[in-house]
Coordinates of C-alpha atoms in Angstrom, one line a residue:
M1 CA 0.1 0.1 -0.4
M2 CA 2.9 2.5 0.6
I3 CA 4.7 1.9 -2.4
R4 CA 1.4 2.8 -4.0
R5 CA 0.8 5.2 -2.2
L6 CA 4.8 6.2 -2.9
V7 CA 4.0 5.9 -6.9
Q8 CA 0.4 8.1 -7.0
L9 CA 1.9 10.9 -5.2
S10 CA 5.0 11.4 -7.4
T11 CA 3.4 10.6 -10.4
G12 CA 0.2 13.2 -9.8
L13 CA 2.5 16.1 -9.1
A14 CA 5.0 15.1 -12.0
M15 CA 1.8 15.2 -14.6
Y16 CA 0.0 18.4 -12.0
G17 CA 4.0 20.5 -13.4
I18 CA 3.2 18.9 -16.6
S19 CA -0.2 20.2 -16.7
L20 CA 0.8 23.9 -16.3
A21 CA 3.3 23.9 -18.7
L22 CA 0.6 22.6 -21.0
F23 CA -1.4 25.3 -19.6
I24 CA 1.2 28.3 -20.6
R25 CA 2.1 27.0 -23.9
A26 CA -1.5 26.9 -24.8
G27 CA -1.6 30.4 -24.1
L28 CA -5.1 30.8 -23.7
G29 CA -5.1 31.5 -20.0
L30 CA -4.1 30.5 -16.5
D31 CA -5.6 29.2 -13.1
P32 CA -5.7 32.4 -10.6
W33 CA -2.5 31.1 -8.6
D34 CA -0.7 30.2 -12.5
V35 CA -1.6 33.7 -13.3
F36 CA 0.3 35.6 -10.7
H37 CA 2.6 32.6 -10.4
Q38 CA 3.9 33.8 -14.7
G39 CA 3.3 37.4 -13.2
V40 CA 6.0 37.3 -10.8
A41 CA 8.3 35.2 -13.1
G42 CA 7.9 37.6 -15.6
K43 CA 8.5 40.2 -13.5
T44 CA 12.1 38.4 -12.3
G45 CA 13.2 36.9 -14.6
L46 CA 13.3 33.4 -12.5
S47 CA 11.6 30.5 -14.1
I48 CA 7.7 28.9 -13.2
G49 CA 8.8 26.1 -12.5
V50 CA 11.6 28.2 -9.1
V51 CA 8.8 30.3 -9.0
V52 CA 6.3 27.6 -8.2
I53 CA 8.7 27.0 -5.9
I54 CA 9.7 30.0 -3.3
V55 CA 6.0 30.4 -3.9
S56 CA 4.6 27.2 -1.9
F57 CA 7.9 27.5 0.6
L58 CA 6.4 31.3 1.6
V59 CA 2.7 30.1 1.7
L60 CA 4.4 26.9 3.7
L61 CA 5.5 29.8 6.1
L62 CA 1.6 31.1 6.0
W63 CA 0.5 27.8 7.0
I64 CA 2.2 29.0 11.3
P65 CA 0.2 31.8 12.4
L66 CA -2.9 29.1 10.9
R67 CA -1.8 26.2 13.0
Q68 CA -1.7 23.6 9.5
R69 CA 1.4 21.0 9.9
P70 CA 2.3 19.8 6.4
G71 CA 3.0 16.6 5.5
F72 CA 5.7 14.6 3.2
G73 CA 2.9 15.5 0.3
T74 CA 3.1 19.2 1.6
L75 CA 6.9 19.4 1.0
C76 CA 7.4 16.6 -2.6
N77 CA 4.4 19.1 -3.7
A78 CA 6.4 22.2 -3.5
I79 CA 9.1 21.6 -5.0
L80 CA 8.1 18.3 -7.9
V81 CA 5.4 20.8 -9.4
G82 CA 7.6 23.3 -10.1
V83 CA 10.4 21.3 -11.7
F84 CA 8.0 19.0 -13.9
A85 CA 6.7 22.8 -15.1
D86 CA 9.8 23.9 -16.3
V87 CA 10.1 20.6 -17.9
G88 CA 7.1 20.0 -19.4
L89 CA 7.8 23.8 -20.8
A90 CA 11.7 22.9 -21.9
L91 CA 9.7 20.5 -23.9
I92 CA 6.4 21.2 -24.5
P93 CA 6.4 24.1 -27.9
A94 CA 3.8 26.6 -28.5
F95 CA 1.1 26.6 -30.1
S96 CA 0.0 29.5 -32.8
H97 CA -3.0 27.9 -34.1
L98 CA -6.2 28.3 -32.3
G99 CA -6.9 24.4 -33.0
G100 CA -4.2 23.6 -31.9
Q101 CA -4.4 25.9 -28.6
I102 CA -7.4 24.8 -28.0
A103 CA -7.1 20.7 -28.1
M104 CA -4.2 21.6 -25.2
L105 CA -6.2 23.7 -22.9
G106 CA -8.4 20.6 -22.7
G107 CA -5.5 17.9 -22.3
A108 CA -3.9 21.1 -19.2
V109 CA -7.7 20.9 -18.0
V110 CA -7.9 17.1 -17.9
L111 CA -4.4 15.7 -17.8
N112 CA -4.8 18.6 -14.2
G113 CA -7.6 16.8 -13.5
I114 CA -5.8 13.7 -13.1
A115 CA -2.9 14.8 -10.8
S116 CA -5.5 16.2 -8.8
A117 CA -6.6 13.6 -7.8
C118 CA -3.7 11.3 -7.6
Y119 CA -1.7 12.8 -4.9
I120 CA -4.9 13.6 -3.0
G121 CA -5.9 10.0 -3.0
A122 CA -2.1 9.0 -2.1
R123 CA -3.2 10.8 1.6
F124 CA 0.1 12.7 1.9
G125 CA -1.1 15.8 2.7
P126 CA -2.5 18.6 0.9
G127 CA -0.1 21.2 -1.6
A128 CA 1.0 24.8 0.6
R129 CA -2.3 26.3 -1.3
D130 CA -4.9 23.8 -0.8
G131 CA -3.8 24.1 3.7
L132 CA -3.7 27.5 3.1
M133 CA -7.1 28.1 2.5
T134 CA -8.7 24.9 4.3
G135 CA -6.9 26.6 7.4
L136 CA -7.9 30.5 7.0
A137 CA -11.5 28.3 7.0
R138 CA -10.5 25.9 9.9
R139 CA -9.5 29.5 12.3
T140 CA -11.9 32.3 11.0
G141 CA -15.5 29.9 10.6
W142 CA -15.7 31.2 6.8
S143 CA -16.4 28.6 3.9
V144 CA -13.9 26.1 1.7
R145 CA -15.4 28.1 -0.4
L146 CA -15.1 31.1 0.7
S147 CA -11.9 31.0 1.9
R148 CA -11.2 30.2 -2.2
T149 CA -12.5 32.8 -3.2
L150 CA -11.3 35.1 -1.5
I151 CA -8.0 34.2 -1.0
E152 CA -8.0 33.5 -6.0
V153 CA -9.4 37.2 -6.1
V154 CA -6.2 38.7 -5.2
V155 CA -3.8 35.9 -6.1
L156 CA -5.5 36.4 -9.3
G157 CA -5.5 40.7 -9.1
A158 CA -2.4 40.4 -8.6
G159 CA -0.9 38.3 -11.1
W160 CA -2.8 40.8 -13.3
L161 CA -1.0 43.8 -12.5
L162 CA 2.0 42.0 -12.7
G163 CA 1.3 40.9 -16.0
G164 CA -0.1 36.6 -15.9
S165 CA -2.5 35.8 -18.7
V166 CA -5.5 36.0 -17.9
G167 CA -8.3 34.2 -21.2
I168 CA -10.8 31.5 -21.5
G169 CA -8.0 28.6 -20.3
T170 CA -8.5 30.5 -16.8
V171 CA -12.8 30.5 -17.1
V172 CA -12.8 26.9 -17.8
Y173 CA -10.7 26.2 -14.8
A174 CA -12.4 27.1 -12.6
L175 CA -15.7 25.5 -14.0
A176 CA -13.7 21.8 -14.4
I177 CA -12.0 21.6 -11.7
G178 CA -14.0 20.8 -9.8
P179 CA -15.8 18.8 -11.1
L180 CA -13.3 16.5 -12.5
V181 CA -11.8 16.3 -9.4
Q182 CA -14.6 15.7 -8.2
L183 CA -15.4 12.4 -10.8
L184 CA -12.0 11.2 -10.9
L185 CA -10.8 11.2 -7.2
P186 CA -13.1 7.9 -5.6
Y187 CA -10.7 6.1 -8.4
F188 CA -7.7 7.3 -7.1
L189 CA -8.2 7.8 -3.0
V190 CA -6.2 4.7 -1.0
P191 CA -9.1 3.6 1.7
A192 CA -7.8 5.3 5.4
A193 CA -5.9 2.8 7.7
G194 CA -8.5 0.9 8.9
A195 CA -11.0 2.0 6.7
G196 CA -13.2 -0.1 3.8
A197 CA -12.0 -0.4 0.5
D198 CA -15.0 2.1 -0.6
S199 CA -13.9 4.8 1.7
K200 CA -14.1 8.2 0.2
S201 CA -13.1 11.9 1.7
V202 CA -14.7 14.7 0.0
A203 CA -16.0 17.6 0.7
P204 CA -18.9 18.3 1.1
E205 CA -19.0 22.1 -1.5
G206 CA -18.2 19.0 -4.5
K207 CA -14.8 19.4 -3.9
P208 CA -11.7 17.1 -3.0
D209 CA -10.9 17.9 1.0
S210 CA -7.1 18.7 0.7
E211 CA -7.7 19.2 4.5
S212 CA -8.9 15.4 4.9
V213 CA -5.5 13.6 4.3
P214 CA -4.1 12.5 6.6
A215 CA -0.8 14.3 7.2
S216 CA 2.7 11.8 7.0

């Protein structure tokens, strides 16, 4: 079981980084956090993968007042997504034809959904950004939905001001990723210790509950 979890975690994080590269190469807009990452990368000259890693560890500092505890998967997430984003950007060409861009955007959304289900289902702890969202919700009493919305509005606005790419891809991601991960998560969710094989852990608002994945 442990080997499966480790393979699923590393595979999911690798696919997540590649999906980020696909979003960028599609050129039709990124999800809110990656709009911010791209904006910072453009202003600093750093690669977007390096920015993803730096921002991940800065966000983890915000866990301290929220009394969040990182898991093994949290630290792997902070490093591997950025590494594989840069690998993907080095290997995947940009498309200038709209048909190719749309196909790449669709592939990016689907791959991101599979990747999210993989790493969440491995139960090694939430990513830095998910933990910030759920920790804020727990400490303030706000809903996860409200906490997520507030955080993503802030980072989207900041990223846009920094020159990050906002477009139809941003909207498609926002509308599609929740239902997609909700659909896929049961196929990747590793049962918790002592739970039945059909054990599931999904947030009541229809999105995976990253905080419900126990830290290791």
